[in-house]
PDB file of C-alpha atoms in Angstrom:
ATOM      1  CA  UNK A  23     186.464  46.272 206.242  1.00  0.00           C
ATOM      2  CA  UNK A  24     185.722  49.847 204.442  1.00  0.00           C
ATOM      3  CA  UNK A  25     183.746  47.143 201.541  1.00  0.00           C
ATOM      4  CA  UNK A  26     186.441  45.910 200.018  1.00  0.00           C
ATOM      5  CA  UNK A  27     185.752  42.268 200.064  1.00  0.00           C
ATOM      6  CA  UNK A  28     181.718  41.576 198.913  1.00  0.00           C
ATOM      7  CA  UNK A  29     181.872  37.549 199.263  1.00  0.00           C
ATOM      8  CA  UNK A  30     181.660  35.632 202.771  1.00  0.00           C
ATOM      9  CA  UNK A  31     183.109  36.787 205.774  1.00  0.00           C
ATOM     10  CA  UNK A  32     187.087  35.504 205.963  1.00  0.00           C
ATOM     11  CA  UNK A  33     188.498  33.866 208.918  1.00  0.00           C
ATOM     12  CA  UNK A  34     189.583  36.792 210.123  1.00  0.00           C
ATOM     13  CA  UNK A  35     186.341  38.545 209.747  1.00  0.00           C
ATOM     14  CA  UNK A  36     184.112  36.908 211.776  1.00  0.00           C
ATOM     15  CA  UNK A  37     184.881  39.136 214.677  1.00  0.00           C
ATOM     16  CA  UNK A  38     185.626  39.635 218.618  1.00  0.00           C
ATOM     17  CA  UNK A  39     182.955  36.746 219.261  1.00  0.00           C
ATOM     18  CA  UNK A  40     184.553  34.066 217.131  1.00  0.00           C
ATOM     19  CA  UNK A  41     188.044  34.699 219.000  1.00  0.00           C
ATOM     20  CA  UNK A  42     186.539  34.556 222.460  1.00  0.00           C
ATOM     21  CA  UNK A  43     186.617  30.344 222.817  1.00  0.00           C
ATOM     22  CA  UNK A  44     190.247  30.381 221.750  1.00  0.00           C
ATOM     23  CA  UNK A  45     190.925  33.369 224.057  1.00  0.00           C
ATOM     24  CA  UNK A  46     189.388  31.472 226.767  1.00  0.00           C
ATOM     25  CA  UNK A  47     191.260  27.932 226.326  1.00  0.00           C
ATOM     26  CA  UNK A  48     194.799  30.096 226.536  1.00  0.00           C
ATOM     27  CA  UNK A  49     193.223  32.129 230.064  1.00  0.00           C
ATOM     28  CA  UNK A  50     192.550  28.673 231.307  1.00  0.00           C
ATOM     29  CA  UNK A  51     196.118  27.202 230.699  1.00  0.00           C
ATOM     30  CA  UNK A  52     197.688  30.301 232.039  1.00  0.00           C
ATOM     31  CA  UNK A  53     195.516  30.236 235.211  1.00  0.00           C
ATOM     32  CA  UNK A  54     196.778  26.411 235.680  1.00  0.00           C
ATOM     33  CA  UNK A  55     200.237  27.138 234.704  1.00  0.00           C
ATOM     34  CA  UNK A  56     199.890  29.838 237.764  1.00  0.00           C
ATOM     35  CA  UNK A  57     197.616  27.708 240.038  1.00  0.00           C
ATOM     36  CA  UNK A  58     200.200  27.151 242.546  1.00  0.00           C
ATOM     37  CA  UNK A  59     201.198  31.111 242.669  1.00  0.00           C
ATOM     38  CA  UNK A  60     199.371  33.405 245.968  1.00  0.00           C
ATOM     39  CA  UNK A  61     197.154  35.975 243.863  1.00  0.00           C
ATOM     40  CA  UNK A  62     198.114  39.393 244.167  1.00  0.00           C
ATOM     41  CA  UNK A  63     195.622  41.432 246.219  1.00  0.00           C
ATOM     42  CA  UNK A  64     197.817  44.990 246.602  1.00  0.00           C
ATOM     43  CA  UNK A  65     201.224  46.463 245.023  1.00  0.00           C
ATOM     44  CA  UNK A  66     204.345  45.315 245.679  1.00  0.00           C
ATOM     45  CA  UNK A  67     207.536  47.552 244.875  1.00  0.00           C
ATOM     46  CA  UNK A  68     207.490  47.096 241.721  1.00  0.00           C
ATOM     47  CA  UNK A  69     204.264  47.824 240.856  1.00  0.00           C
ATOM     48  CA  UNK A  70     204.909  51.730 242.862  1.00  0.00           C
ATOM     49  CA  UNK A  71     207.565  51.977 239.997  1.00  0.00           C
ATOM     50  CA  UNK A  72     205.735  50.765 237.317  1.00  0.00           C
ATOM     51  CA  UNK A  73     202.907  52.526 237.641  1.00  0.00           C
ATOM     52  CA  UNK A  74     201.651  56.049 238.268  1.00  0.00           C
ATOM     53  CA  UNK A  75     200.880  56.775 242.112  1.00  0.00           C
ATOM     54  CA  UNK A  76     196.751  56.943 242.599  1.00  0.00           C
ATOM     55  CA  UNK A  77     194.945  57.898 245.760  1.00  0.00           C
ATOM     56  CA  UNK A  78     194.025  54.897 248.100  1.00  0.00           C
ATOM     57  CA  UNK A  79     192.205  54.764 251.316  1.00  0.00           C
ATOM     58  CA  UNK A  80     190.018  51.871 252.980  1.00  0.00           C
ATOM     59  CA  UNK A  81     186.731  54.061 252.198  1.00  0.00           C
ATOM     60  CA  UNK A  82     187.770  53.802 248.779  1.00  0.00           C
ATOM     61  CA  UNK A  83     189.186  56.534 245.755  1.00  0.00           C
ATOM     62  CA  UNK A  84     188.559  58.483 242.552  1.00  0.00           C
ATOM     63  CA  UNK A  85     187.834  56.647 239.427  1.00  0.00           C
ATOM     64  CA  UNK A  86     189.715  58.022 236.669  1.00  0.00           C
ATOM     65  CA  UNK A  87     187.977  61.482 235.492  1.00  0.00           C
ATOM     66  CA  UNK A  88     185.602  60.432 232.529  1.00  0.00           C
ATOM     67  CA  UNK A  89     186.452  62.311 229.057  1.00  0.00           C
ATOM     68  CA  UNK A  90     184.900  62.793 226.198  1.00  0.00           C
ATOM     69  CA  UNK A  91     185.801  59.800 223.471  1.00  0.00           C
ATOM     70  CA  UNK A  92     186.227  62.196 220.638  1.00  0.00           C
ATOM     71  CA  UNK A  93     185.222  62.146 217.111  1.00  0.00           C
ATOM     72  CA  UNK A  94     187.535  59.414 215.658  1.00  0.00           C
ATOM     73  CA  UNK A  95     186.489  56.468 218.476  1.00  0.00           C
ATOM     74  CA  UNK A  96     185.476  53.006 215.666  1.00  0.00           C
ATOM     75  CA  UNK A  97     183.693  51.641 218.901  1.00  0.00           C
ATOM     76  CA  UNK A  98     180.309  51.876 216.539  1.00  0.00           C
ATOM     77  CA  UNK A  99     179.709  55.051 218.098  1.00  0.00           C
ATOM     78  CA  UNK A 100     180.780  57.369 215.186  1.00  0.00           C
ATOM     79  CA  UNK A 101     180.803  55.240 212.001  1.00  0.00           C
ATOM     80  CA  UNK A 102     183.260  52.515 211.697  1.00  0.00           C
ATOM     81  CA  UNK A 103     183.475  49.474 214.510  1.00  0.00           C
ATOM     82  CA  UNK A 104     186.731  48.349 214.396  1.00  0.00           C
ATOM     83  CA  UNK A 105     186.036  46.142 217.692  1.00  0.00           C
ATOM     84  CA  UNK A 106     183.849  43.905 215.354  1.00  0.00           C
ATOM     85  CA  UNK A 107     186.870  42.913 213.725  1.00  0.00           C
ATOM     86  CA  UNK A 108     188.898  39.573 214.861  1.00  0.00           C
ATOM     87  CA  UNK A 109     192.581  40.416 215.515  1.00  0.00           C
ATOM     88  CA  UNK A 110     192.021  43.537 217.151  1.00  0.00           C
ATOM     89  CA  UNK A 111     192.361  42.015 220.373  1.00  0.00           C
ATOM     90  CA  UNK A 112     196.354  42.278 219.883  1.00  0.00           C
ATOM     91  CA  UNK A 113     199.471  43.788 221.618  1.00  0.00           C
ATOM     92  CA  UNK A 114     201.207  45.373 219.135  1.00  0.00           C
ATOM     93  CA  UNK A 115     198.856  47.829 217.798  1.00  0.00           C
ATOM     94  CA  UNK A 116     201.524  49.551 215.002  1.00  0.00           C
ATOM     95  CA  UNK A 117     200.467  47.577 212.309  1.00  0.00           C
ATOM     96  CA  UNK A 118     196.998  47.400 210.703  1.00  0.00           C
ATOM     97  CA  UNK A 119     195.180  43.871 210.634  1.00  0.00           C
ATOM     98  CA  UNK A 120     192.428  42.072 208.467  1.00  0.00           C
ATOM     99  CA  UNK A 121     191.148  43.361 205.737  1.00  0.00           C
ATOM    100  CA  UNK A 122     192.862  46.898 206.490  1.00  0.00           C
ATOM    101  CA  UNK A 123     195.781  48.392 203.967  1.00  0.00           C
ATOM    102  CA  UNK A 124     198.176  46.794 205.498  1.00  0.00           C
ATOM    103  CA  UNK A 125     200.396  49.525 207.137  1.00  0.00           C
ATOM    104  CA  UNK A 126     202.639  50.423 209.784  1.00  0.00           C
ATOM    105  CA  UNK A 127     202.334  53.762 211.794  1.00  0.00           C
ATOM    106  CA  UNK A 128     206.279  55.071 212.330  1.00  0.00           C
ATOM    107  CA  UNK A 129     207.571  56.753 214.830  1.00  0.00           C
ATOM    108  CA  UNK A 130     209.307  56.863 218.094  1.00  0.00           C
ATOM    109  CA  UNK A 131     208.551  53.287 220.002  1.00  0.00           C
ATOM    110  CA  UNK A 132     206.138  53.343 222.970  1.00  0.00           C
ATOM    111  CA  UNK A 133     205.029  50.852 225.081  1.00  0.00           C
ATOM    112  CA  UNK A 134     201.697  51.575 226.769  1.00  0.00           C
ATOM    113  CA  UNK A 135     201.088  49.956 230.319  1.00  0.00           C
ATOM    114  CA  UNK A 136     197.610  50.648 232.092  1.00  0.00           C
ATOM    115  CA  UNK A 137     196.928  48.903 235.711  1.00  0.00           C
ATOM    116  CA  UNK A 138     193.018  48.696 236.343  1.00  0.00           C
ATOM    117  CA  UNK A 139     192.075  48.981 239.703  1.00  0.00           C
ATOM    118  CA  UNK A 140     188.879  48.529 241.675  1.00  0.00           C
ATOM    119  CA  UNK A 141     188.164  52.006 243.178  1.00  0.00           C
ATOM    120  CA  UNK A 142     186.143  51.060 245.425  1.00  0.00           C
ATOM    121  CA  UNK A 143     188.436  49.178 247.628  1.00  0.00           C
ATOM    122  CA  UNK A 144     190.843  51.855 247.662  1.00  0.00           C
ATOM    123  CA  UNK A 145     192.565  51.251 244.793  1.00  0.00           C
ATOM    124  CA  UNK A 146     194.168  48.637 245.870  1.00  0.00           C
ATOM    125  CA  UNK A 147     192.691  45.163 243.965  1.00  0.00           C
ATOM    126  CA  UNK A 148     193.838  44.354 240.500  1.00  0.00           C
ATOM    127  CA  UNK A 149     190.795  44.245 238.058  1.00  0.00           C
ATOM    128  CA  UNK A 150     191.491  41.236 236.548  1.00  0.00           C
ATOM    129  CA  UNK A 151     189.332  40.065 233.541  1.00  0.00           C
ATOM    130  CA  UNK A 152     188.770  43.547 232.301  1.00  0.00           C
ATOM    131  CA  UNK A 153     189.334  44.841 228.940  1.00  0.00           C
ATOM    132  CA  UNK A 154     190.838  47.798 227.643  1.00  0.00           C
ATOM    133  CA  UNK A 155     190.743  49.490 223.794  1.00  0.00           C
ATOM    134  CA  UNK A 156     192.979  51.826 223.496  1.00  0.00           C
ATOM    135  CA  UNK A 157     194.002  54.689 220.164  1.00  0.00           C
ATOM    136  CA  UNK A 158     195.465  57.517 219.405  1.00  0.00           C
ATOM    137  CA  UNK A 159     196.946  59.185 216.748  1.00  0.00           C
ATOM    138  CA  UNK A 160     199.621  59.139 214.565  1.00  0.00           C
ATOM    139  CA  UNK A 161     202.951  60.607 214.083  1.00  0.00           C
ATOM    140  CA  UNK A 162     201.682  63.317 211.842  1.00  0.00           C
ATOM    141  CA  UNK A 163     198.444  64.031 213.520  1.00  0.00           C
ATOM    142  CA  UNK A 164     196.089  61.137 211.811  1.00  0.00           C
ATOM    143  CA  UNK A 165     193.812  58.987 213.230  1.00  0.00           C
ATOM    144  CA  UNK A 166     192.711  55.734 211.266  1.00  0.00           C
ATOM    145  CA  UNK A 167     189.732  54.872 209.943  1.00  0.00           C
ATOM    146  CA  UNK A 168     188.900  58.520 209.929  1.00  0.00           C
ATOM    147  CA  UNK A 169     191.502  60.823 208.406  1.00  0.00           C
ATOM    148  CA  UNK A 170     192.445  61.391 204.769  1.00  0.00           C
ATOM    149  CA  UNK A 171     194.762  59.272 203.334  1.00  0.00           C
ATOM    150  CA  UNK A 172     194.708  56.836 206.307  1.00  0.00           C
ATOM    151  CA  UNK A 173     190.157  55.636 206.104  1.00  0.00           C
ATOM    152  CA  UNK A 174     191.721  51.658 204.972  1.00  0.00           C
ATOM    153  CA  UNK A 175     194.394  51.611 207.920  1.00  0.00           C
ATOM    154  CA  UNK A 176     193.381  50.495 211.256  1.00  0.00           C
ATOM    155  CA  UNK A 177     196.357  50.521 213.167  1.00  0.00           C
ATOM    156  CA  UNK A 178     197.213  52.656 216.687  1.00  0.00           C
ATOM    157  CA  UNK A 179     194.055  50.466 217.452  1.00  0.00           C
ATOM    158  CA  UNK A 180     193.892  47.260 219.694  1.00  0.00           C
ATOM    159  CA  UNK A 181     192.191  45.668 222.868  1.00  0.00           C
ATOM    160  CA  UNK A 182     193.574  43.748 225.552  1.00  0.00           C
ATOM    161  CA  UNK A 183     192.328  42.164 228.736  1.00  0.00           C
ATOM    162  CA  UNK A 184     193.929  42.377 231.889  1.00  0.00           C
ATOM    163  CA  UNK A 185     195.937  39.782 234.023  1.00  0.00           C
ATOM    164  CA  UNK A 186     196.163  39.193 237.619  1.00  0.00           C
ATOM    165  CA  UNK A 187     197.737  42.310 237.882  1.00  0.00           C
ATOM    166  CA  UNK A 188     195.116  44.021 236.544  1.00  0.00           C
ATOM    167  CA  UNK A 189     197.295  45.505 233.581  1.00  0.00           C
ATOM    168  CA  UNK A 190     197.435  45.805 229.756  1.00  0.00           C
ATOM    169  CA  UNK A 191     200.726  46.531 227.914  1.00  0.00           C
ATOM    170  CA  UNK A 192     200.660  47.875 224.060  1.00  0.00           C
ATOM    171  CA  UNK A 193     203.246  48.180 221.744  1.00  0.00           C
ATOM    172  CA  UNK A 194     202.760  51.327 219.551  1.00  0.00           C
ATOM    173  CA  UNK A 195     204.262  54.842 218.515  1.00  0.00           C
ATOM    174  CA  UNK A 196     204.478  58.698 220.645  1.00  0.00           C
ATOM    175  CA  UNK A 197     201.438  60.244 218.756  1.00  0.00           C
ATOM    176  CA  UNK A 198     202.196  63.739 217.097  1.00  0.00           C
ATOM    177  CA  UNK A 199     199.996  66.871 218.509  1.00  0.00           C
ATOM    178  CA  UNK A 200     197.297  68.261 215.712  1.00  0.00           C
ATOM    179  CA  UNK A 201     196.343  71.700 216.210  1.00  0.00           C
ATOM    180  CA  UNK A 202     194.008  72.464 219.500  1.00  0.00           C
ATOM    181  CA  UNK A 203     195.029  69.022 221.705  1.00  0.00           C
ATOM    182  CA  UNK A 204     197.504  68.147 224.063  1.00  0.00           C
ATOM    183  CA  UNK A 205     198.972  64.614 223.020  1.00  0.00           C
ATOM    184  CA  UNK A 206     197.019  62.172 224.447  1.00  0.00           C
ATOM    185  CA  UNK A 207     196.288  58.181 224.073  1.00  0.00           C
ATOM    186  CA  UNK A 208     192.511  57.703 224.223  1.00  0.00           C
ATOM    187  CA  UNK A 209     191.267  54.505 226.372  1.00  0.00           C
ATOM    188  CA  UNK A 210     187.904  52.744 227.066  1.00  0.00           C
ATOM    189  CA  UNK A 211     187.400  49.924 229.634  1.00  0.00           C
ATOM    190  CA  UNK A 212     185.029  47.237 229.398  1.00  0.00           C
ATOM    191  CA  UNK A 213     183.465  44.594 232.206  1.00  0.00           C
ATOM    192  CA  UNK A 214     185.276  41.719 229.665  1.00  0.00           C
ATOM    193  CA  UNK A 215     186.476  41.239 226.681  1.00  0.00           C
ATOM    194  CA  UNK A 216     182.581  39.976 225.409  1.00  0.00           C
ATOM    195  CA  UNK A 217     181.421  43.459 226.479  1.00  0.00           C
ATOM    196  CA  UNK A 218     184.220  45.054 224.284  1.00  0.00           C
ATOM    197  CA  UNK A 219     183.706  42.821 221.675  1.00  0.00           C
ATOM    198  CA  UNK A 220     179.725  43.649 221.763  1.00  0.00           C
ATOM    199  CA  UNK A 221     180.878  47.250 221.738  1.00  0.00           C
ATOM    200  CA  UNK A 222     178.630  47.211 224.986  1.00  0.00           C
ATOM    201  CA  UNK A 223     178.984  48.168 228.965  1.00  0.00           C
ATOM    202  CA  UNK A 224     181.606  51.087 228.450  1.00  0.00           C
ATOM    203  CA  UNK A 225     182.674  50.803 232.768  1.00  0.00           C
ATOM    204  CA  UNK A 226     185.179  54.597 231.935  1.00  0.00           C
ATOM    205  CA  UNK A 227     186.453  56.382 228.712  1.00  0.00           C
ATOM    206  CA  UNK A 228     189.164  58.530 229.267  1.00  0.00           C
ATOM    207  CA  UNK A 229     192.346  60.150 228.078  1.00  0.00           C
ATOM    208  CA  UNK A 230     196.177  59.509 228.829  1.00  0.00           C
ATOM    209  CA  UNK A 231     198.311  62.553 229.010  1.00  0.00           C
ATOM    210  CA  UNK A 232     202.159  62.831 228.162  1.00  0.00           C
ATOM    211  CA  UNK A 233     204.947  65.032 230.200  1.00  0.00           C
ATOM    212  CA  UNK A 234     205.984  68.576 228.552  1.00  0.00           C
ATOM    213  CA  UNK A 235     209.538  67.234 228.546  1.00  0.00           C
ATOM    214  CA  UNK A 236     209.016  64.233 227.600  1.00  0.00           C
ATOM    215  CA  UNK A 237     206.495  65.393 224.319  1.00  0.00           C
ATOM    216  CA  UNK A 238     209.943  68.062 223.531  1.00  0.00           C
ATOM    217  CA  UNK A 239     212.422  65.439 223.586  1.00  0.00           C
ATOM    218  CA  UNK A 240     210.128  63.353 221.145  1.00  0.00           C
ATOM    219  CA  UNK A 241     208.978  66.256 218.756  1.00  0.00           C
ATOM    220  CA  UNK A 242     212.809  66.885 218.252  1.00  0.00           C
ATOM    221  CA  UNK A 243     213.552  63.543 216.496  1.00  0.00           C
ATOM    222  CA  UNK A 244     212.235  63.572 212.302  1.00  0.00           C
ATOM    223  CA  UNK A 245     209.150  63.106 211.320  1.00  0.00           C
ATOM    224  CA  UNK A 246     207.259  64.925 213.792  1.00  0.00           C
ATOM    225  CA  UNK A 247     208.320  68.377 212.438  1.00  0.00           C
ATOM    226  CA  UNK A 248     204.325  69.480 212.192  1.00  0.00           C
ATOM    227  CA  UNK A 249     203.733  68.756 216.131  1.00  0.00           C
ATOM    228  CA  UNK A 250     206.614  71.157 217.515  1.00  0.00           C
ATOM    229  CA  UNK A 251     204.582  73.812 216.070  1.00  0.00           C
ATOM    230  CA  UNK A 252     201.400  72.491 217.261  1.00  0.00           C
ATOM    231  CA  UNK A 253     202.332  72.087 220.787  1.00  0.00           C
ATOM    232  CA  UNK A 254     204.388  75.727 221.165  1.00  0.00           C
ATOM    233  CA  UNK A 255     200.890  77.365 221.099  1.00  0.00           C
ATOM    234  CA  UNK A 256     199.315  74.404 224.126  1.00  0.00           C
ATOM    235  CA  UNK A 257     199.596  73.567 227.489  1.00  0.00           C
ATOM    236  CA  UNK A 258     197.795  71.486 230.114  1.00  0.00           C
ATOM    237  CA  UNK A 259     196.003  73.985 231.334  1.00  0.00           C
ATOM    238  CA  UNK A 260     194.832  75.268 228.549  1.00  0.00           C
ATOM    239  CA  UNK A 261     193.697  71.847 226.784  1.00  0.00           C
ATOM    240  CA  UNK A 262     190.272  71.516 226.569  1.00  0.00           C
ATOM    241  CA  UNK A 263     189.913  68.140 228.223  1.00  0.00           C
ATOM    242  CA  UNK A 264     193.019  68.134 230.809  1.00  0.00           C
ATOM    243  CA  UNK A 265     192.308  72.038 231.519  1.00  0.00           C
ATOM    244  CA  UNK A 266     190.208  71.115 234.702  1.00  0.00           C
ATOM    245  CA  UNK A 267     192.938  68.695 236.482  1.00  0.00           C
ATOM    246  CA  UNK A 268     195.694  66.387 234.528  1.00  0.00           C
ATOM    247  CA  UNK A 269     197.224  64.885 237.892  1.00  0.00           C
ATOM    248  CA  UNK A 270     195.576  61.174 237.534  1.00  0.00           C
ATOM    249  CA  UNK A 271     195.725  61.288 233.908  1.00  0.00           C
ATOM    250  CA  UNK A 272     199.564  62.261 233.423  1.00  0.00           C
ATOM    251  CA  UNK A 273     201.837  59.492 232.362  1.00  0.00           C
ATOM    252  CA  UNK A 274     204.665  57.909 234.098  1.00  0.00           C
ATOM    253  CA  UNK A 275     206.984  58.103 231.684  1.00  0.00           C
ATOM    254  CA  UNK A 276     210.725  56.198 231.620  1.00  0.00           C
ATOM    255  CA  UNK A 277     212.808  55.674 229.133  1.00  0.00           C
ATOM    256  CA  UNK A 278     214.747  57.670 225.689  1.00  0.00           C
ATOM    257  CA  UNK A 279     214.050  58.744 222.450  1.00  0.00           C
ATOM    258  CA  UNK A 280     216.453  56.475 221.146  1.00  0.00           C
ATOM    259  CA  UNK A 281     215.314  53.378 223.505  1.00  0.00           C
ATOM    260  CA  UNK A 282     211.932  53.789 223.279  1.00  0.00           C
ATOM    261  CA  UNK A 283     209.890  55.187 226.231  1.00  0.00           C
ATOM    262  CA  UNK A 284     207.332  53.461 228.290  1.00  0.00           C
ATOM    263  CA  UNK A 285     204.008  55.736 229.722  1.00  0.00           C
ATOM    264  CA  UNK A 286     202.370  53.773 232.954  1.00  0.00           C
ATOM    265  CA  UNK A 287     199.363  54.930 234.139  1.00  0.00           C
ATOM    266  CA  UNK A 288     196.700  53.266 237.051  1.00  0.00           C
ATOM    267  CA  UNK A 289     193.198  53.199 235.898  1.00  0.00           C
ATOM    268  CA  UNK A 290     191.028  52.986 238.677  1.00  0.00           C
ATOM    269  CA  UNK A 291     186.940  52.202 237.821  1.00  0.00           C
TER     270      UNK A 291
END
């Protein structure tokens, strides 16, 4: 990536397509492993505490409000296509991968858990199969790929398809707030993980909100110095994006700053 190897593409450049087969041999021994298990078809009580509360009716219910994907996406939409690159298809999005500089975005942990759901039967059927690429920024405000001093990183980037329950988990950092945004964890969701890997078939693109309190307790710990400033002048309200309703896009949010927290959020499409 970002030219810095001329010769033949490296194992680990050959992209999403060359780690499909592989992908699909481990679906196929985790769908025998679980062939004796009832599929879930609605949400049991843990799922209600997992994951944020969304509309649900027979007739059907809101897809998550589409939002703009903003300028720093590396779908191949604005520059840069990080989901080209194999290994982006990954958990544990804190680190940058392939031919990328190698880093490690800091900052207070987060895990990120999205449940897709099929609107149109009321919110109430996993969307299994689906994939998910999610980013955001980092602690100070950056955005790889994009921002000065952080163009040869890729990490705060990754895609992941969803299991039976419909839901992808990352393991990343709380993103600071840069001047003019609420903090926010961008997402786009994709038919399967070929489409994503195509960069093809967007289903939804939206944006993942976080709690007042929750951003205060975070911006209090070091290294995020620049985004209590940054957020005293913002609210919901007056974001540009979450200014015309935040309810299905605001985070369930448990956990500490000293734990870790985890934001759960149901996606329905």
């Amino acid at each position: 990536m970002n030219g810095r190897h001329a010769e033949g593409p490296h194992e680990h450049d050959r992209g999403l397509s060359h780690d499909l087969p592989v992908l699909a041999r481990r679906r196929m021994i985790r769908l025998m492993a679980g062939a004796s298990l009832v599929p879930l078809v609605g949400c049991t009580a843990e799922d209600r505490t997992t994951a944020s509360p969304s509309p649900s009716s027979s007739a059907g219910c809101a897809e998550i409000p589409e939002e703009t994907a903003g300028p720093f996406p590396g779908d191949g939409s604005n520059g840069v296509n990080v989901l080209k690159e194999s290994g982006v298809v990954r958990s544990d999005i804190t680190r940058s991968f392939g031919d990328a500089a190698g880093g490690t975005a800091e900052g207070v942990p987060l895990t990120i858990t999205l449940t897709v759901v099929d609107a149109a039967s009321g919110c109430g059927t996993p969307k299994q199969g689906a994939a998910v690429y999610v980013w955001h920024c980092d602690r100070d405000g950056a955005y790889s790929l994009y921002s000065e001093g952080v163009t040869g990183e890729n990490y705060l980037r990754g895609v992941q398809e969803t299991d039976d329950k419909g839901r992808v988990t990352f393991t990343s950092i709380f993103p600071g707030c840069y001047p003019g945004r609420w903090p926010h964890v961008h997402f786009e969701v994709y038919g399967s993980l070929a489409d994503a890997g195509a960069a093809t078939s967007i289903t939804n693109t939206s944006q993942l909100a976080f709690p007042k309190d929750v951003c205060d307790a975070v911006y209090a710990t070091d290294g995020y110095g620049e985004s209590v400033r940054n957020l005293s002048g913002l609210s919901l309200e007056s974001d540009g994006v979450f200014s015309d309703g935040h309810d299905r896009q605001l985070a369930t949010m448990t956990g500490s700053t000293g734990d870790g927290y985890t934001a759960a959020l149901t996606v329905p499409v």
